[in-house]
Short mmCIF file of C-alpha atoms in Angstrom, two decimals:
data_model
loop_
_atom_site.label_atom_id
_atom_site.label_comp_id
_atom_site.label_asym_id
_atom_site.label_seq_id
_atom_site.Cartn_x
_atom_site.Cartn_y
_atom_site.Cartn_z
CA MET I 234 30.63 -7.86 -18.45
CA THR I 235 28.91 -9.73 -21.22
CA GLU I 236 25.61 -8.55 -22.66
CA GLN I 237 23.97 -11.63 -21.14
CA TYR I 238 25.22 -10.70 -17.65
CA ALA I 239 24.02 -7.12 -18.13
CA TYR I 240 20.58 -8.37 -19.14
CA ILE I 241 20.34 -10.63 -16.09
CA LYS I 242 21.31 -7.75 -13.79
CA ARG I 243 18.68 -5.49 -15.37
CA GLN I 244 16.12 -8.25 -14.91
CA PHE I 245 17.19 -8.61 -11.27
CA PHE I 246 16.91 -4.87 -10.59
CA ASN I 247 13.51 -4.73 -12.23
CA SER I 248 12.26 -7.50 -9.94
CA LEU I 249 13.82 -5.96 -6.84
CA LYS I 250 12.14 -2.60 -7.47
CA ARG I 251 8.80 -4.34 -7.90
CA GLY I 252 9.37 -6.54 -4.85
CA THR I 253 8.78 -9.86 -6.61
CA GLY I 254 10.41 -13.16 -5.74
CA GLU I 255 11.96 -13.40 -9.19
CA ALA I 256 14.99 -11.56 -7.78
CA TYR I 257 15.68 -14.38 -5.31
CA LEU I 258 15.33 -17.02 -8.00
CA ILE I 259 17.72 -15.10 -10.29
CA LEU I 260 20.28 -15.02 -7.45
CA ASN I 261 19.86 -18.74 -7.00
CA ASP I 262 20.39 -19.45 -10.70
CA ASN I 263 23.37 -17.10 -11.13
CA PRO I 264 25.78 -17.58 -8.20
CA ASN I 265 28.74 -16.21 -10.20
CA ILE I 266 27.21 -12.78 -10.83
CA ASP I 267 27.82 -10.02 -8.29
CA PHE I 268 24.45 -8.35 -7.57
CA SER I 269 25.68 -6.50 -4.47
CA ASP I 270 25.47 -2.98 -5.96
CA ILE I 271 21.81 -3.50 -6.84
CA ILE I 272 20.94 -5.04 -3.48
CA ILE I 273 22.58 -2.09 -1.72
CA GLU I 274 20.37 0.28 -3.70
CA GLY I 275 17.35 -1.81 -2.72
CA ALA I 276 18.42 -1.57 0.94
CA PHE I 277 18.78 2.22 0.80
CA THR I 278 15.43 2.80 -0.93
CA ASN I 279 11.96 1.42 -0.31
CA PHE I 280 10.77 1.04 -3.91
CA ALA I 281 7.15 0.18 -3.01
CA PHE I 282 4.49 2.28 -4.77
CA ASP I 283 2.86 3.18 -1.45
CA GLN I 284 5.45 2.72 1.29
CA GLN I 285 3.04 3.67 4.06
CA CYS I 286 0.55 0.96 3.10
CA GLU I 287 3.11 -1.72 2.25
CA GLY I 288 5.61 -0.95 4.99
CA SER I 289 9.29 -1.82 5.09
CA ARG I 290 10.77 -4.34 2.67
CA ALA I 291 13.64 -5.15 5.03
CA VAL I 292 12.82 -8.86 5.36
CA TYR I 293 12.66 -9.18 1.57
CA VAL I 294 15.98 -7.36 1.06
CA TYR I 295 17.71 -9.24 3.88
CA ARG I 296 16.81 -12.57 2.28
CA LEU I 297 18.70 -11.41 -0.82
CA ILE I 298 21.65 -10.18 1.25
CA LYS I 299 22.02 -13.54 3.02
CA LYS I 300 22.07 -15.34 -0.30
CA ILE I 301 25.27 -13.88 -1.78
CA PRO I 302 29.00 -14.09 -0.92
CA GLN I 303 29.28 -10.29 -0.65
CA LYS I 304 27.00 -10.28 2.42
CA ASP I 305 29.52 -8.67 4.81
CA LYS I 306 30.35 -5.94 2.31
CA ILE I 307 26.66 -5.08 1.88
CA ILE I 308 25.99 -5.02 5.62
CA LYS I 309 28.94 -2.71 6.23
CA THR I 310 27.82 -0.39 3.42
CA VAL I 311 24.22 -0.23 4.66
CA LEU I 312 25.26 0.49 8.25
CA THR I 313 27.69 3.19 7.10
CA LYS I 314 25.01 4.84 4.97
CA LEU I 315 22.45 4.67 7.79
CA GLN I 316 24.66 6.79 10.04
CA VAL I 317 24.91 9.66 7.54
CA LYS I 318 21.60 9.55 5.67
CA ARG I 319 19.64 12.70 6.49
CA ASN I 320 16.17 12.17 5.07
CA ASP I 321 13.81 9.91 3.08
CA TYR I 322 11.71 8.56 5.95
CA TRP I 323 10.69 5.27 4.32
CA GLY I 324 14.23 4.49 3.21
CA LEU I 325 15.56 5.29 6.69
CA ASP I 326 12.86 3.20 8.35
CA GLN I 327 13.78 0.24 6.12
CA MET I 328 17.49 0.65 6.89
CA CYS I 329 16.73 0.77 10.63
CA ASP I 330 14.74 -2.46 10.24
CA LEU I 331 17.70 -3.98 8.44
CA ALA I 332 19.98 -2.94 11.31
CA VAL I 333 17.76 -4.94 13.68
CA LEU I 334 17.97 -7.99 11.41
CA PHE I 335 21.77 -7.60 11.14
CA PHE I 336 22.13 -7.35 14.92
CA LYS I 337 20.01 -10.44 15.50
CA ALA I 338 22.14 -12.29 12.94
CA GLY I 339 25.31 -11.62 14.95
CA TYR I 340 26.53 -8.20 13.81
CA PRO I 341 26.94 -6.12 17.03
CA GLU I 342 28.08 -3.10 15.01
CA ALA I 343 24.47 -2.74 13.85
CA LYS I 344 23.46 -1.51 17.32
CA THR I 345 26.25 1.04 17.31
CA ALA I 346 25.20 2.30 13.90
CA LEU I 347 21.57 2.58 14.98
CA TYR I 348 22.53 4.52 18.11
CA ASN I 349 24.79 6.83 16.09
CA ARG I 350 21.98 7.67 13.67
CA PHE I 351 19.45 8.07 16.49
CA GLU I 352 21.72 10.65 18.15
CA LYS I 353 21.49 12.76 15.00
CA ASN I 354 17.70 13.02 15.14
CA ALA I 355 18.05 16.25 17.10
CA LEU I 356 20.28 17.85 14.45
CA GLU I 357 18.84 20.22 11.88
CA GLY I 358 18.16 18.54 8.54
CA TYR I 359 18.01 15.01 9.94
CA GLU I 360 14.69 13.23 9.75
CA PHE I 361 13.59 11.48 12.95
CA CYS I 362 13.89 7.70 12.75
CA GLY I 363 14.84 4.58 14.64
CA GLN I 364 12.90 4.72 17.90
CA VAL I 365 10.95 1.48 17.38
CA GLN I 366 14.06 -0.32 16.16
CA LEU I 367 16.23 1.01 19.01
CA MET I 368 13.76 -0.32 21.57
CA GLU I 369 13.70 -3.69 19.80
CA ILE I 370 17.46 -3.95 19.53
CA ASP I 371 18.39 -2.79 23.06
CA GLY I 372 15.35 -3.44 25.23
CA ILE I 373 14.81 -1.17 28.23
CA ASN I 374 18.07 0.70 27.57
CA GLY I 375 16.79 1.56 24.13
CA ALA I 376 13.43 2.61 25.56
CA LEU I 377 15.15 4.93 28.06
CA LYS I 378 17.27 6.42 25.29
CA VAL I 379 14.12 7.09 23.25
CA ALA I 380 12.44 8.62 26.31
CA GLU I 381 15.38 10.94 26.93
CA SER I 382 15.65 12.04 23.31
CA VAL I 383 11.94 12.64 22.78
CA GLY I 384 11.61 14.06 26.30
CA LYS I 385 14.24 16.69 25.57
CA LYS I 386 12.08 18.03 22.74
CA ILE I 387 9.00 17.90 24.97
CA PHE I 388 10.83 19.77 27.74
CA GLU I 389 12.47 22.41 25.57
CA GLU I 390 9.87 22.96 22.84
CA ASN I 391 6.60 22.31 24.70
CA ASP I 392 6.01 19.31 22.45
CA TRP I 393 4.13 16.12 23.40
CA GLU I 394 4.12 12.37 22.81
CA ASP I 395 1.40 9.75 23.25
CA SER I 396 1.95 6.35 24.84
CA TRP I 397 1.65 4.16 21.73
CA HIS I 398 5.35 3.27 21.38
CA ILE I 399 5.89 2.54 25.07
CA ASP I 400 2.65 0.57 25.41
CA ASN I 401 3.56 -1.51 22.37
CA PHE I 402 7.04 -2.11 23.81
CA GLN I 403 5.49 -3.14 27.14
CA LYS I 404 3.17 -5.57 25.35
CA LYS I 405 6.17 -7.26 23.74
CA ASN I 406 8.19 -7.29 26.99
CA LYS I 407 5.80 -8.55 29.65
CA GLN I 408 8.68 -9.42 32.00
CA LEU I 409 9.46 -5.71 32.37
CA SER I 410 7.61 -2.98 34.28
CA VAL I 411 8.34 -0.27 31.73
CA TYR I 412 6.48 2.59 33.44
CA ASN I 413 8.27 1.84 36.73
CA GLU I 414 11.61 1.91 34.92
CA LEU I 415 10.73 5.26 33.37
CA GLN I 416 9.65 6.62 36.73
CA LYS I 417 12.92 5.57 38.39
CA ALA I 418 15.01 7.03 35.57
CA GLY I 419 12.90 10.20 35.54
CA LYS I 420 13.93 11.04 39.10
CA GLN I 421 17.47 11.55 37.83
CA ASN I 422 16.69 12.86 34.33
CA LYS I 423 14.32 15.76 33.67
CA PHE I 424 13.88 14.79 30.00
CA ILE I 425 12.74 11.24 30.82
CA ASP I 426 10.46 12.72 33.47
CA ALA I 427 8.93 15.07 30.87
CA TYR I 428 8.46 12.11 28.52
CA LEU I 429 6.74 10.01 31.19
CA LYS I 430 4.37 12.83 32.13
CA SER I 431 3.49 13.39 28.48
CA ILE I 432 2.67 9.76 27.71
CA ILE I 433 0.58 9.49 30.87
CA GLU I 434 -1.34 12.64 29.94
CA ASN I 435 -1.73 11.45 26.35
CA LYS I 436 -2.58 7.83 26.91
CA TRP I 437 -3.10 6.02 23.62
CA SER I 438 -5.99 3.62 23.39
CA ARG I 439 -7.37 1.57 20.58
CA ALA I 440 -10.68 2.98 19.46
CA LYS I 441 -13.42 1.08 21.20
CA TYR I 442 -15.79 -0.86 19.00
CA LYS I 443 -18.82 1.20 18.27
CA LYS I 444 -22.08 -0.25 17.12
CA SER I 445 -22.19 0.25 13.39
CA THR I 446 -24.37 3.16 12.31
CA LYS I 447 -27.21 2.13 10.06
CA PHE I 448 -27.22 4.32 6.96
CA SER I 449 -30.43 5.97 5.87
CA TYR I 450 -31.63 8.51 3.35
CA GLU I 451 -31.63 11.18 6.07
CA LEU I 452 -28.04 10.45 7.11
CA ILE I 453 -26.76 10.53 3.54
CA ARG I 454 -28.61 13.76 2.76
CA GLU I 455 -27.20 15.29 5.93
CA LYS I 456 -23.67 14.36 4.83
CA ILE I 457 -24.25 15.62 1.29
CA ASP I 458 -25.64 18.94 2.57
CA ALA I 459 -22.59 19.32 4.82
CA ASN I 460 -20.25 18.34 1.94
CA LYS I 461 -18.95 15.48 4.08
CA PHE I 462 -20.12 12.43 2.15
CA ARG I 463 -16.92 10.72 1.03
CA VAL I 464 -16.89 6.94 1.41
CA ILE I 465 -19.52 4.25 1.77
CA SER I 466 -19.22 0.48 1.51
CA VAL I 467 -21.49 -1.76 -0.51
CA ASP I 468 -22.88 -3.22 2.71
CA LYS I 469 -23.72 0.23 4.08
CA ALA I 470 -25.26 1.33 0.79
CA ASN I 471 -27.48 -1.73 1.02
CA ASP I 472 -28.86 -0.46 4.35
CA LEU I 473 -31.21 1.81 2.43
CA SER I 474 -34.65 0.68 1.32
CA ILE I 475 -35.64 0.72 -2.35
CA GLN I 476 -37.79 3.78 -1.68
CA GLU I 477 -34.86 5.64 -0.11
CA VAL I 478 -32.60 4.75 -3.03
CA GLU I 479 -35.22 6.00 -5.48
CA LYS I 480 -35.50 9.25 -3.54
CA LEU I 481 -31.74 9.83 -3.85
CA ALA I 482 -31.90 8.93 -7.55
CA THR I 483 -34.69 11.44 -8.15
CA GLU I 484 -32.66 14.15 -6.43
CA VAL I 485 -29.54 13.48 -8.47
CA LEU I 486 -31.61 13.76 -11.66
CA GLU I 487 -32.74 17.21 -10.53
CA GLU I 488 -29.40 18.37 -9.09
CA LYS I 489 -27.61 21.09 -11.08
CA ASP I 490 -24.60 21.63 -8.83
CA LYS I 491 -21.83 19.38 -10.17
CA GLN I 492 -20.03 18.97 -6.86
CA ARG I 493 -23.23 17.87 -5.12
CA GLN I 494 -23.99 15.60 -8.06
CA GLU I 495 -20.64 13.90 -7.48
CA LEU I 496 -21.54 13.23 -3.84
CA TYR I 497 -24.75 11.50 -4.90
CA LEU I 498 -22.83 9.39 -7.42
CA ARG I 499 -20.43 8.27 -4.71
CA PHE I 500 -23.44 6.43 -3.32
CA PHE I 501 -24.51 5.02 -6.69
CA ALA I 502 -20.99 3.72 -7.27
CA LYS I 503 -21.87 1.24 -4.47
CA ARG I 504 -25.61 0.68 -5.06
CA LYS I 505 -27.28 0.26 -8.43
CA PHE I 506 -29.00 3.34 -9.79
CA PRO I 507 -32.72 2.41 -9.88
CA PHE I 508 -33.72 4.32 -13.03
CA ASP I 509 -32.58 4.54 -16.66
CA TYR I 510 -28.80 4.89 -16.84
CA ARG I 511 -28.79 7.57 -19.57
CA LEU I 512 -28.00 10.39 -17.14
CA LEU I 513 -24.99 8.46 -15.89
CA LEU I 514 -23.85 7.75 -19.45
CA LYS I 515 -24.23 11.42 -20.39
CA ILE I 516 -22.01 12.47 -17.48
CA ALA I 517 -19.47 9.72 -18.20
CA SER I 518 -19.33 10.84 -21.86
CA GLY I 519 -18.61 14.47 -20.98
CA LYS I 520 -15.68 16.36 -19.50
CA ASN I 521 -14.92 16.43 -15.83
CA PRO I 522 -16.14 19.72 -14.29
CA PRO I 523 -13.44 21.65 -12.38
CA LYS I 524 -12.68 20.44 -8.85
CA THR I 525 -14.76 17.29 -9.21
CA ARG I 526 -14.37 13.59 -9.93
CA LEU I 527 -17.84 13.47 -11.42
CA VAL I 528 -16.92 11.45 -14.52
CA GLU I 529 -15.06 8.86 -12.45
CA TYR I 530 -18.07 8.25 -10.19
CA ALA I 531 -20.46 8.20 -13.14
CA VAL I 532 -18.32 5.48 -14.70
CA ASP I 533 -18.27 3.54 -11.43
CA SER I 534 -22.07 3.89 -11.23
CA LEU I 535 -22.32 2.34 -14.71
CA THR I 536 -20.56 -0.86 -13.60
CA TYR I 537 -23.99 -2.30 -12.77
CA PHE I 538 -25.35 -1.81 -16.30
CA SER I 539 -24.80 -3.54 -19.60
CA GLY I 540 -25.59 -1.82 -22.86
CA LYS I 541 -24.19 -1.40 -26.33
CA ASP I 542 -23.89 2.36 -25.81
CA ILE I 543 -21.87 1.86 -22.62
CA ARG I 544 -19.56 -0.58 -24.37
CA ASN I 545 -19.16 1.79 -27.33
CA LEU I 546 -18.13 4.59 -24.96
CA ALA I 547 -15.57 2.27 -23.41
CA LEU I 548 -14.10 1.32 -26.78
CA GLN I 549 -14.00 4.95 -27.89
CA LYS I 550 -12.15 6.04 -24.73
CA PHE I 551 -9.74 3.09 -24.92
CA SER I 552 -8.72 4.09 -28.43
CA SER I 553 -8.65 7.87 -27.99
CA LEU I 554 -6.93 8.21 -24.60
CA LYS I 555 -3.34 7.27 -23.87
CA ASN I 556 -4.38 6.41 -20.31
CA PRO I 557 -8.03 5.25 -20.22
CA SER I 558 -7.88 4.15 -16.56
CA ASN I 559 -10.93 6.22 -15.57
CA TYR I 560 -13.08 4.36 -18.12
CA LEU I 561 -12.00 0.75 -17.61
CA ASN I 562 -14.92 0.00 -15.29
CA LEU I 563 -17.32 0.56 -18.18
CA LEU I 564 -16.26 -2.93 -19.23
CA VAL I 565 -17.16 -4.61 -15.91
CA SER I 566 -20.70 -5.49 -17.05
CA ASN I 567 -19.94 -5.20 -20.77
CA TYR I 568 -16.99 -7.58 -21.13
CA GLU I 569 -17.05 -9.85 -24.17
CA LYS I 570 -14.95 -12.79 -25.23
CA GLY I 571 -11.75 -11.54 -26.81
CA ASP I 572 -11.64 -8.32 -24.75
CA HIS I 573 -8.51 -9.56 -23.03
CA GLN I 574 -6.68 -8.46 -26.19
CA LEU I 575 -7.94 -4.91 -25.63
CA LEU I 576 -6.58 -5.01 -22.10
CA VAL I 577 -3.28 -6.50 -23.25
CA GLU I 578 -2.84 -3.57 -25.64
CA ILE I 579 -3.64 -1.06 -22.88
CA ALA I 580 -1.25 -2.75 -20.44
CA ASN I 581 1.54 -2.71 -23.04
CA ARG I 582 1.31 1.05 -23.65
CA SER I 583 3.72 1.95 -20.87
CA ASP I 584 6.01 0.51 -18.19
CA ASN I 585 5.63 3.60 -16.00
CA TYR I 586 4.74 2.62 -12.43
CA GLU I 587 2.11 5.38 -12.10
CA TYR I 588 0.45 4.31 -15.33
CA ILE I 589 0.43 0.61 -14.44
CA HIS I 590 -0.92 1.33 -10.95
CA SER I 591 -3.72 3.47 -12.40
CA ILE I 592 -4.98 0.77 -14.78
CA ALA I 593 -4.56 -2.08 -12.27
CA PHE I 594 -7.71 -1.02 -10.41
CA GLY I 595 -9.87 -1.45 -13.52
CA PHE I 596 -8.28 -4.72 -14.61
CA ILE I 597 -8.90 -6.20 -11.17
CA ASP I 598 -12.52 -4.97 -11.05
CA ILE I 599 -13.21 -6.39 -14.52
CA TYR I 600 -11.88 -9.85 -13.73
CA LYS I 601 -13.48 -10.04 -10.30
CA VAL I 602 -16.82 -10.03 -12.11
CA ASN I 603 -15.85 -11.83 -15.33
CA LYS I 604 -14.39 -15.26 -14.56
CA THR I 605 -12.38 -16.43 -17.55
CA GLU I 606 -9.08 -18.10 -18.33
CA ASP I 607 -8.49 -15.22 -20.76
CA CYS I 608 -7.58 -13.05 -17.75
CA LYS I 609 -4.15 -14.71 -17.68
CA GLU I 610 -2.29 -12.60 -20.25
CA PRO I 611 -3.43 -9.09 -19.23
CA LEU I 612 -3.09 -9.82 -15.52
CA GLU I 613 0.37 -11.31 -15.95
CA ILE I 614 1.48 -8.17 -17.79
CA ILE I 615 0.34 -6.05 -14.85
CA TYR I 616 2.00 -8.46 -12.41
CA ASN I 617 5.30 -8.17 -14.28
CA LYS I 618 5.21 -4.35 -14.33
CA ILE I 619 3.68 -3.20 -11.06
CA ASN I 620 5.63 -2.23 -7.93
CA CYS I 621 2.56 -2.36 -5.69
CA GLY I 622 2.52 -5.52 -3.58
CA ILE I 623 -1.11 -4.93 -2.57
CA HIS I 624 -2.36 -5.02 -6.18
CA ARG I 625 0.01 -7.89 -6.94
CA GLU I 626 -1.77 -9.90 -4.24
CA ASP I 627 -5.16 -9.18 -5.86
CA ILE I 628 -3.81 -10.23 -9.24
CA VAL I 629 -2.37 -13.51 -8.00
CA LYS I 630 -5.65 -14.36 -6.27
CA LEU I 631 -7.53 -13.77 -9.54
CA LEU I 632 -5.09 -16.00 -11.42
CA ILE I 633 -5.65 -18.71 -8.82
CA ASP I 634 -9.45 -18.31 -8.93
CA ASN I 635 -9.40 -18.77 -12.70
CA ASN I 636 -6.98 -21.73 -12.51
CA VAL I 637 -4.33 -20.00 -14.62
CA LEU I 638 -1.57 -19.36 -12.09
CA SER I 639 1.71 -20.16 -13.84
CA ASP I 640 4.42 -22.24 -12.18
CA LYS I 641 6.78 -19.27 -12.53
CA ILE I 642 4.57 -16.95 -10.46
CA LYS I 643 3.71 -19.73 -8.01
CA TRP I 644 7.40 -20.11 -7.11
CA GLU I 645 8.12 -16.38 -7.16
CA ILE I 646 5.49 -15.53 -4.55
CA LYS I 647 7.33 -17.72 -2.05
CA PHE I 648 9.95 -14.94 -1.91
CA ASP I 649 7.74 -11.89 -2.55
CA SER I 650 8.05 -8.68 -0.50
CA ASN I 651 4.36 -9.02 0.41
CA ILE I 652 4.02 -11.35 3.42
CA LYS I 653 0.46 -12.27 2.39
CA LEU I 654 1.74 -13.51 -0.95
CA ARG I 655 4.43 -15.57 0.79
CA LYS I 656 1.70 -17.17 2.91
CA LEU I 657 -0.42 -17.66 -0.20
CA HIS I 658 2.38 -19.75 -1.70
CA THR I 659 2.11 -22.12 1.25
CA GLN I 660 -1.65 -22.43 0.74
CA VAL I 661 -1.33 -22.96 -3.00
CA THR I 662 1.30 -25.69 -2.70
CA LYS I 663 -0.59 -27.35 0.17
CA ASN I 664 -3.73 -27.50 -1.97
CA GLY I 665 -1.75 -28.82 -4.92
CA ARG I 666 -2.69 -25.94 -7.21
#
């Protein structure tokens, strides 16, 4: 293999791990290079930063599989691996999704492989997987198989199951009477009967809409006193009157307990502190007390203020800390022309996914407030390094808002692992941007 081929394959693998559409475009431009080993690795492993939030990348991977001559080899390898893979829930879930796509594309062996792996769920050391995919691939037969398998555990181990999976299956298969089918099968099978009884007793229902609670000083103080004040939106923080906000601000000035102080600052991260910001700056300049995120929330509370001393603290932290992610928001209201070079330097310090993900929050917050074409270089560096499709979506939207979306990224998002980015490509091209 020539050095050029090796470079292209490294570039392809880098894109695949991040989930960007560059991988598809590389395949398209290099039909003579065999990328099958890399695609197989991408099929086995969900490389997303937060797999639970992003979900399976099966559609993204399958698009790559369909593109190359080694398609049959890859499908056979993935199905073989699925049947023996013991754990890694998110990788297994992705492989089960791929099995569904293979089956729908005319590979009947995918159903056999999925059944074989599902049978092993009861074995020690095998992580449970495949129930949603089995029901999708084999309809009511798959649903009955799931009911029997899960029902066996309910019957023998006094376990339980709610009705979410069956109700979702029923919603997608309106021509069936799923509960009737379970009832009929349950008369002959004690495990299916146990499953049916459990899902009836544990009926899943979407939480009913509740009238939104209006936040007040009293409610926030009650939550702080109970150590239960965790999250509040900007809209909810704005429920409070100026007098109530000032009352909370007075209390935080007097508060000596650092953990309680943090709870107050969670509020002021979403609503501007009404007094002089020096207390906030003093906290942000100090060390984080044990078992608190006090400095982080002090920094977030300072996003509403501009001041030379705030900017100086930001510059000092940027230069003295290898990872200044906790201090990036100091620049939100103190950004100056040319600061994109500061952010470029910070973004170039590491390619580590954890590092890039940690600084992405601050970069996004800074450029949501500061509209400038100078955002292009630092945001593109993050885009080209991050394996979080959710942040990548935020970054692309900022590039569009500032009219600096490159043609390269515009075409890549058409094949991105993030479905919202794929839809965004359609909008961008439709609007001629």
